[in-house]
Tab-separated table of C-alpha atoms and ligand atoms in Angstrom:
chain	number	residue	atom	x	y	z
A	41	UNK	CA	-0.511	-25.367	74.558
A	42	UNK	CA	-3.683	-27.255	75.076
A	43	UNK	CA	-2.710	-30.202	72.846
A	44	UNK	CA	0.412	-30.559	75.240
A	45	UNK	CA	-1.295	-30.216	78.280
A	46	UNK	CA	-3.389	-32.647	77.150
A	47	UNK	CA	-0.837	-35.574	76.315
A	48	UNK	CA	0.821	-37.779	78.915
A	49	UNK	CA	4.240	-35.872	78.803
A	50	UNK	CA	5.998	-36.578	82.212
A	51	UNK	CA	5.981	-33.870	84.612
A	52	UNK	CA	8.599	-32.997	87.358
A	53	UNK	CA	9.209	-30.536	89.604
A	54	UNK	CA	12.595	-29.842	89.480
A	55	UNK	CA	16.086	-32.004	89.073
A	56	UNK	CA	17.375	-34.496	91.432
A	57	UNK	CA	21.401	-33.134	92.223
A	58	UNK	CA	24.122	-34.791	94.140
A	59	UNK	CA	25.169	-32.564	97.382
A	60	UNK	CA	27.283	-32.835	100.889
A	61	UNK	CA	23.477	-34.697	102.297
A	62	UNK	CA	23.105	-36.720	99.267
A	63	UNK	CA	20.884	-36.878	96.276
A	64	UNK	CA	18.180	-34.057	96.837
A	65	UNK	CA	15.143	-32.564	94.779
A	66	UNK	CA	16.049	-29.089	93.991
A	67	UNK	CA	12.913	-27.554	92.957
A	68	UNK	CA	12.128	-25.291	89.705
A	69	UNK	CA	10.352	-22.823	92.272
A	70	UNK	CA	10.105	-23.379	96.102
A	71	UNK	CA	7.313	-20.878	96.734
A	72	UNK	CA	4.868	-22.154	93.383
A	73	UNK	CA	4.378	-25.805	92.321
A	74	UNK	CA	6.211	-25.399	89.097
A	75	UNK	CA	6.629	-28.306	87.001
A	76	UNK	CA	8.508	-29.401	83.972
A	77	UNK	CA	7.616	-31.280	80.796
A	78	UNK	CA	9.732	-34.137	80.289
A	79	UNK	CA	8.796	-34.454	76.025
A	80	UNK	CA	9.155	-37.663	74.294
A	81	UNK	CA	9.988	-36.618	70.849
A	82	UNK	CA	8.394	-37.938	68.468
A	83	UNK	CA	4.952	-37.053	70.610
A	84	UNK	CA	5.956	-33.759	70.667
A	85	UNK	CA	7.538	-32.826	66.954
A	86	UNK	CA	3.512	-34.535	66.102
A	87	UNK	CA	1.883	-31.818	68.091
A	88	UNK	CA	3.780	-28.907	66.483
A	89	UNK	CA	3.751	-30.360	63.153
A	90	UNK	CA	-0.379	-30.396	63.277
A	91	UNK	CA	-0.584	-27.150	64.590
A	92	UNK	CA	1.554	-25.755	61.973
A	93	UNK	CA	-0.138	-27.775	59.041
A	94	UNK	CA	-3.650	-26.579	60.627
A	95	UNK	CA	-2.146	-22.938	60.361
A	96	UNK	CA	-1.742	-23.704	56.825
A	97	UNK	CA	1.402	-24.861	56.361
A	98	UNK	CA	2.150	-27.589	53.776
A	99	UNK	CA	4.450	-30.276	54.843
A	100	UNK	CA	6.620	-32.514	52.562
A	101	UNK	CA	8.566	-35.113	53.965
A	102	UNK	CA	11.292	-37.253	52.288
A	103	UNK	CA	12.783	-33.944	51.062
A	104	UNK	CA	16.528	-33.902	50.242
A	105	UNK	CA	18.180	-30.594	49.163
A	106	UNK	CA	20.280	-31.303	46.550
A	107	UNK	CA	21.653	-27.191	45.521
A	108	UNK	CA	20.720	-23.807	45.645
A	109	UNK	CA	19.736	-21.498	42.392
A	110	UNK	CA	20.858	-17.517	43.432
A	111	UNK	CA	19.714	-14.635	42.162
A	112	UNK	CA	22.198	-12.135	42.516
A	113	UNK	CA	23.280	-12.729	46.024
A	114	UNK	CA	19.642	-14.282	47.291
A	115	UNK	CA	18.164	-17.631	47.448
A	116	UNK	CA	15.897	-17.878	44.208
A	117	UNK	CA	14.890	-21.676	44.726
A	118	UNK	CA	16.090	-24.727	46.610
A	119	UNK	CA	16.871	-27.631	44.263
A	120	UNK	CA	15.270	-30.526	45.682
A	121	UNK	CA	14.879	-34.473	44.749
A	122	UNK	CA	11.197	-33.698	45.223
A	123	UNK	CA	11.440	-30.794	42.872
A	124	UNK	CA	12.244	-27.549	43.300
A	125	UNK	CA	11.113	-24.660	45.937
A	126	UNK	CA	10.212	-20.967	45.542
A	127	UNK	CA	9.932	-18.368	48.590
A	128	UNK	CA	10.653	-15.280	49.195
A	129	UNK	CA	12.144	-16.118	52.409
A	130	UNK	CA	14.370	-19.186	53.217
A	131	UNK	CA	14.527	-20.629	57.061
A	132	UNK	CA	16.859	-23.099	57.916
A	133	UNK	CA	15.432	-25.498	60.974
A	134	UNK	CA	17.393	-28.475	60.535
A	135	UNK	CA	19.419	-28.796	63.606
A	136	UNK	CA	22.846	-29.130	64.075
A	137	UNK	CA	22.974	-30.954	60.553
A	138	UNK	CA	22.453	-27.207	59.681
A	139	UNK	CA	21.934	-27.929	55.641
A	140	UNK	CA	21.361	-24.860	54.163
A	141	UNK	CA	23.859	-23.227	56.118
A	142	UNK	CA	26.312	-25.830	54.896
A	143	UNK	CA	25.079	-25.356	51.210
A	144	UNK	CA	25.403	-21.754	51.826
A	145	UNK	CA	29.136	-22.178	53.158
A	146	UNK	CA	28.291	-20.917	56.165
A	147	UNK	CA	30.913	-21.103	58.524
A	148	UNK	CA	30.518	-21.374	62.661
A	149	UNK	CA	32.661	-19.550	65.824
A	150	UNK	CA	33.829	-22.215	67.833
A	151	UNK	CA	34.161	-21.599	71.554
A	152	UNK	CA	35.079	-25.035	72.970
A	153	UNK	CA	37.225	-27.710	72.834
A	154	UNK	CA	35.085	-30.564	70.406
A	155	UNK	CA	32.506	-32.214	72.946
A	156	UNK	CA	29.890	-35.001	72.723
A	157	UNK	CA	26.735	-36.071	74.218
A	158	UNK	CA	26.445	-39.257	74.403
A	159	UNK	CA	23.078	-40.666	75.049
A	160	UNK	CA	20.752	-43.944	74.962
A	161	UNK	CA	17.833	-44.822	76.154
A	162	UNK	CA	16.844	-47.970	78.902
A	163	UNK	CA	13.988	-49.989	79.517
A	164	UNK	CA	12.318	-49.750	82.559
A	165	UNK	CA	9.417	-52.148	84.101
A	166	UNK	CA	7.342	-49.397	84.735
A	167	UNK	CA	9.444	-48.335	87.349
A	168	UNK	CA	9.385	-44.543	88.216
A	169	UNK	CA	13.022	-43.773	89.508
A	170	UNK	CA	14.035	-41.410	87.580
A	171	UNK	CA	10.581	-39.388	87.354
A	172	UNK	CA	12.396	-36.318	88.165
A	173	UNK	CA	15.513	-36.160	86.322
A	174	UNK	CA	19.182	-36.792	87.700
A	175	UNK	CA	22.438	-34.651	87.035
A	176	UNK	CA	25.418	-36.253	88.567
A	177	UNK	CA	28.230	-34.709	87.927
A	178	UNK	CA	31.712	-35.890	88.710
A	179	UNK	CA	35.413	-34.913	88.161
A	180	UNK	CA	35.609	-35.725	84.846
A	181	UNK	CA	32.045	-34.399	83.160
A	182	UNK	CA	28.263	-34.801	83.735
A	183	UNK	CA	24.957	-37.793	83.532
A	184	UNK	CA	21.689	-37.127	83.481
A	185	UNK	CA	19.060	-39.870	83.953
A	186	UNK	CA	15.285	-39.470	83.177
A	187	UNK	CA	12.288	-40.962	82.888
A	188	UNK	CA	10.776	-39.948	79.493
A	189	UNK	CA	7.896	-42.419	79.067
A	190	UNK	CA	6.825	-45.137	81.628
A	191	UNK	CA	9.160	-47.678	80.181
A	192	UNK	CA	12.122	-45.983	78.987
A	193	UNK	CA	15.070	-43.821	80.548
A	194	UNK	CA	17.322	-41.545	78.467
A	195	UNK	CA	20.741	-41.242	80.131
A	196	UNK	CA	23.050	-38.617	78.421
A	197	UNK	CA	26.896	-38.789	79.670
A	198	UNK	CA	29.148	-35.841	78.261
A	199	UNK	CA	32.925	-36.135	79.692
A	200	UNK	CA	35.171	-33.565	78.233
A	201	UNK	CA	38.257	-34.907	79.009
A	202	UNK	CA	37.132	-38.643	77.825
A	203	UNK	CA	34.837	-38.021	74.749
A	204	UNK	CA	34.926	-41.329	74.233
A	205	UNK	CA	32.671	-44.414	76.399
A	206	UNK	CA	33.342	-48.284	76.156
A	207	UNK	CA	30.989	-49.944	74.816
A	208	UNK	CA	28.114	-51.339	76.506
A	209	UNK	CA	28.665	-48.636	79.039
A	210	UNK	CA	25.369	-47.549	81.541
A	211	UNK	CA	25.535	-45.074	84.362
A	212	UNK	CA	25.767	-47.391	87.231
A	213	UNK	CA	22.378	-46.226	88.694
A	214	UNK	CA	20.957	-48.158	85.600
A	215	UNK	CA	23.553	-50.517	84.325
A	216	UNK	CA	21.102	-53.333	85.766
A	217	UNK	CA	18.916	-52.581	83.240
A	218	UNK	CA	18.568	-53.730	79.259
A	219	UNK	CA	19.605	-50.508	76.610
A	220	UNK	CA	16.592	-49.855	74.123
A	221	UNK	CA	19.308	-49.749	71.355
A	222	UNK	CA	22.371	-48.998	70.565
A	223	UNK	CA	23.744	-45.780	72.033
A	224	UNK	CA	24.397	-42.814	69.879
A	225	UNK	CA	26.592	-39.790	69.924
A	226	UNK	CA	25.929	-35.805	69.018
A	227	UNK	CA	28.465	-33.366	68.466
A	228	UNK	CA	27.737	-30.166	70.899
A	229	UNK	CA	30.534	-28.327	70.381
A	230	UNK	CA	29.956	-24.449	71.419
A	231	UNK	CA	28.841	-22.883	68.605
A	232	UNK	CA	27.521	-20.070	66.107
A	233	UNK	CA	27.253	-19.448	63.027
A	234	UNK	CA	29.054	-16.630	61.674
A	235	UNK	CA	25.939	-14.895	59.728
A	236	UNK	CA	22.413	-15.881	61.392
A	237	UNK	CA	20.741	-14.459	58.808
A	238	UNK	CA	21.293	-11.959	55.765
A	239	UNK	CA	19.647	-11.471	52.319
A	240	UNK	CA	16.864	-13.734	52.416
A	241	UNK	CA	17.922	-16.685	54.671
A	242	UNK	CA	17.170	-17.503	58.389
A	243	UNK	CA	19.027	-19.897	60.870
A	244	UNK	CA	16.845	-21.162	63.673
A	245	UNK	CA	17.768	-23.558	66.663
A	246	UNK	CA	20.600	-25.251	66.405
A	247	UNK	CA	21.456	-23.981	62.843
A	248	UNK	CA	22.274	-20.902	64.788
A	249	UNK	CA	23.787	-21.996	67.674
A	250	UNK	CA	24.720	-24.853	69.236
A	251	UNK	CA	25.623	-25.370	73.284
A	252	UNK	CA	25.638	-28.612	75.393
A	253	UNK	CA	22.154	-30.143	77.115
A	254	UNK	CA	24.072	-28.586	80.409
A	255	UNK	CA	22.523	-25.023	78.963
A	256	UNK	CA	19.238	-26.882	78.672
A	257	UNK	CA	17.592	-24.141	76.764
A	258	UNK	CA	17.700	-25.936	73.598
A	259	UNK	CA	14.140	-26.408	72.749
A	260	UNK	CA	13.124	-23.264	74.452
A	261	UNK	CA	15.157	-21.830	71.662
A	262	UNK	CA	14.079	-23.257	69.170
A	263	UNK	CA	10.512	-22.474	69.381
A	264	UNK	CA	11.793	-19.039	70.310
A	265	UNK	CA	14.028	-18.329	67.379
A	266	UNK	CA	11.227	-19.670	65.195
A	267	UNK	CA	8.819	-17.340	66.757
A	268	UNK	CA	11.511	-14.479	66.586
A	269	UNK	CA	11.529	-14.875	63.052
A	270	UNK	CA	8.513	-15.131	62.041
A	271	UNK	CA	7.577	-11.840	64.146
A	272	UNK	CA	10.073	-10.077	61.785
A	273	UNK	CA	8.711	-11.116	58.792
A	274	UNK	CA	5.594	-10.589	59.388
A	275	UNK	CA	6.493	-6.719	60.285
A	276	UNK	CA	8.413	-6.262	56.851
A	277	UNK	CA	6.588	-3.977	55.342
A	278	UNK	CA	8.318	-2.520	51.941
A	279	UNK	CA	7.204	1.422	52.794
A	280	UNK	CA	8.049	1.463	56.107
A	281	UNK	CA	10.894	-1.457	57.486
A	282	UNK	CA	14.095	-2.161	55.988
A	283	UNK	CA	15.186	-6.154	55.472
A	284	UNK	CA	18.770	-4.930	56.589
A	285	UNK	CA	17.039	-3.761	60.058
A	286	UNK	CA	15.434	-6.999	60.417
A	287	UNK	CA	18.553	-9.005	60.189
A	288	UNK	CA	20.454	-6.902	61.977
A	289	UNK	CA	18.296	-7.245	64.978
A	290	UNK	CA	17.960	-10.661	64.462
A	291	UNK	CA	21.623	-11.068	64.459
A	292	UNK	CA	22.264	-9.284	67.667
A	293	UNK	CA	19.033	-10.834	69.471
A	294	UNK	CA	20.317	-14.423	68.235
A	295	UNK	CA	24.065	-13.513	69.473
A	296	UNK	CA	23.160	-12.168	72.674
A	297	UNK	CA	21.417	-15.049	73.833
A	298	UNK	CA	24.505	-17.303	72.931
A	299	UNK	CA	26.990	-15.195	74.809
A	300	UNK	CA	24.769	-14.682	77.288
A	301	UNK	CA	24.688	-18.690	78.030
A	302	UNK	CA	28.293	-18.986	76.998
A	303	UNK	CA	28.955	-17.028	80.355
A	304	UNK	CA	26.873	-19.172	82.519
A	305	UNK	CA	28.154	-22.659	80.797
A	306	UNK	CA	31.642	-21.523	81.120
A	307	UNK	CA	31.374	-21.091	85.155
A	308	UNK	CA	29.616	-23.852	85.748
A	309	UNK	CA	32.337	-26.203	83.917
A	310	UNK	CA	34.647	-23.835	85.611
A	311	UNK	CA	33.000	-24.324	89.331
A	312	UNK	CA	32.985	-27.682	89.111
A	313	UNK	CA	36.437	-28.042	87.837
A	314	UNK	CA	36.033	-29.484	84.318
A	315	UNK	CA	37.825	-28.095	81.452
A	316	UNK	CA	36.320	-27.101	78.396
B	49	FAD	C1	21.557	-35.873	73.891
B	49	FAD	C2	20.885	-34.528	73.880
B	49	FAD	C3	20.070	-34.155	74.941
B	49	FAD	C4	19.431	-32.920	74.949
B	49	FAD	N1	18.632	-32.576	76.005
B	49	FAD	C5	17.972	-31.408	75.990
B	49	FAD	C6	17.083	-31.050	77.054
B	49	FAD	O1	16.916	-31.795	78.024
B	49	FAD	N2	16.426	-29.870	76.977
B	49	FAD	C7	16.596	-29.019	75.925
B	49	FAD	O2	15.964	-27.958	75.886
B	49	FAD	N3	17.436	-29.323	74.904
B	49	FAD	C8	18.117	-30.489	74.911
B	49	FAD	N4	18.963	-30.804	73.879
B	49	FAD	C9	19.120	-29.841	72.782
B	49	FAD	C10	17.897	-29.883	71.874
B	49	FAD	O3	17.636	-31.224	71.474
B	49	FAD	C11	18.152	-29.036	70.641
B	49	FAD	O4	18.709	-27.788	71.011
B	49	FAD	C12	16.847	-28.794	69.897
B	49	FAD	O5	16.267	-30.035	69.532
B	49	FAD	C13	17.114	-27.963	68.660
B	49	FAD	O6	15.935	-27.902	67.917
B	49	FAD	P1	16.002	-27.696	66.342
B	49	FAD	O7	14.573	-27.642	65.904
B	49	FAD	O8	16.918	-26.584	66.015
B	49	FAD	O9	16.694	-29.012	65.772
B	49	FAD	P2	16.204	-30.523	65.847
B	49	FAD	O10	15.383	-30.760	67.049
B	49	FAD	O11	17.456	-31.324	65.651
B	49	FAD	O12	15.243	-30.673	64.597
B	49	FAD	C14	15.743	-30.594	63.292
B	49	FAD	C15	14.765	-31.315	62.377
B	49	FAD	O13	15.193	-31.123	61.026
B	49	FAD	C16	15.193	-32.372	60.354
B	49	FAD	N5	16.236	-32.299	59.318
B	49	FAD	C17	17.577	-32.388	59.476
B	49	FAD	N6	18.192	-32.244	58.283
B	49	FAD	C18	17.214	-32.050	57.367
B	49	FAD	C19	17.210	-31.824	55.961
B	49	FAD	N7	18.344	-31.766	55.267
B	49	FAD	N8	16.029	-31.658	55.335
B	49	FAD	C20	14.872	-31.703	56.041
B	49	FAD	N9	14.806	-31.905	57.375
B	49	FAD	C21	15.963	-32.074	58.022
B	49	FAD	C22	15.495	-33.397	61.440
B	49	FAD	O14	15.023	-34.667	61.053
B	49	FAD	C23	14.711	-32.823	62.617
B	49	FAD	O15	13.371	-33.231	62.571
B	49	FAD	C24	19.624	-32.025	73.856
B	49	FAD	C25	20.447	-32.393	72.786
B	49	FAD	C26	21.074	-33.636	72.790
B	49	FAD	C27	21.952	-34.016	71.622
């Protein structure tokens, strides 16, 4: 926590909404001064990668799985085109490109109609507009505009009923200003995979579970499924735990948190009239 405290992240104190008086702040906590982190990625994948390097983990980047080797119905090694890879356990933390899952023909629940983000980034002149974060939304879907560093805004625009945007389109609070490259798109379709984890495989973040940037937990998750896990493992003790209790509570823990966040996404589409 110390290394984040200590890097220029953006802070805010809560997210700038559209209501009958206007735009107004609408704090994280009115009786503390809470505050956000608004986390540039790259900054902040560095800071977790050192920490976990200086906890002795050995990172290889460039990897590219190319098939699995079983043995019986576990994951004996990972067949890489940097060699291959031995565990005893396997964790899958590769996002919503999910790649062991896929290798492991893993398939997912899906609890919405197909939706994607999509998102850019614009330059700003140092401008702080945006320092809290915006979420307009309107008939048709949601934007949010932030402030990530001191020159650049993200904007994210997800429209259900429109999944698609014209190209070289801005919100209008910052189509005055010039896009940081091209825009991109990412599929956040609700949902799960059908098997979080079993024999000796894991599914973390958004290999588990996927849900729009409305449920805004995703990162929270992440680090939280990781942490999940690795609390598990490090119980397993061959006298007195069972792997089958592990991944049963795993399972449940992992699928509780997704229905519980299904529920709240679902009426706040619902409230504000969008279909999903
Ligand atoms: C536009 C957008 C806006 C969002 N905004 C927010 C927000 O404001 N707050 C929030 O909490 N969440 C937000 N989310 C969701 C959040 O980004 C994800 O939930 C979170 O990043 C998931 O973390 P992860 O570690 O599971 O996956 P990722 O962050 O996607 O990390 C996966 C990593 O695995 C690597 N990788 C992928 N495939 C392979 C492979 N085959 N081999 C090796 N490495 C691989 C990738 O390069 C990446 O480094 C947003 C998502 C989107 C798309």
């Amino acid at each position: 926590m110390e290394e984040i405290r200590k890097y220029p992240f953006i802070r805010h104190k809560g997210i700038v909404r559209q209501s009958a008086e206007g735009l107004t702040l609408d704090p994280y906590n009115h009786d503390h001064n809470w505050e956000g982190y608004q986390f540039f990625r790259e900054a902040f994948d560095k800071i977790l990668l050192e920490r976990a390097i200086a906890y002795g983990a050995e990172f290889q980047s460039g990897v590219v799985l190319k098939s699995i080797e079983f043995d019986r119905n576990s994951i004996a090694s990972l067949s890489t085109n940097l060699g291959s890879f031995k565990a005893d356990f396997f964790v899958d933390a590769t996002g919503r490109s999910a790649s062991l899952a896929k290798k492991l023909g893993i398939g997912y629940l899906v609890k919405s109609k197909p939706l994607f983000v999509h998102y850019g980034y614009v330059q700003t002149g140092g401008s702080d507009l945006f320092d809290s974060p915006q979420m307009i939304w309107d008939e048709a879907g949601w934007t949010w505009i932030s402030q990530i560093t001191e020159n650049l805004i993200s904007w994210n625009r997800l429209s259900p009923c429109n999944p698609k945007i014209s190209k070289g389109w801005l919100p209008a609070q910052i189509a005055n200003l010039n896009s940081a490259g091209p825009p991109k798109a990412a599929d956040v379709t609700w949902r799960i995979a059908n098997k979080i984890s079993a024999e000796n495989y894991f599914l973390l973040g958004d290999a588990a579970f996927v849900l729009d940037p409305v449920s805004s937990k995703g990162v929270l998750k992440a680090i939280m499924s990781g942490m999940m896990c690795g609390h598990l493992l490090a119980q397993l003790n061959p006298r007195t735990s069972n792997i089958d209790d592990i991944h049963r509570y795993y399972n449940n823990w992992v699928n509780e948190w997704f229905l519980r966040d299904l529920q709240v996404l679902r009426s706040v589409y619902d409230g504000r009239g969008v279909g999903i």
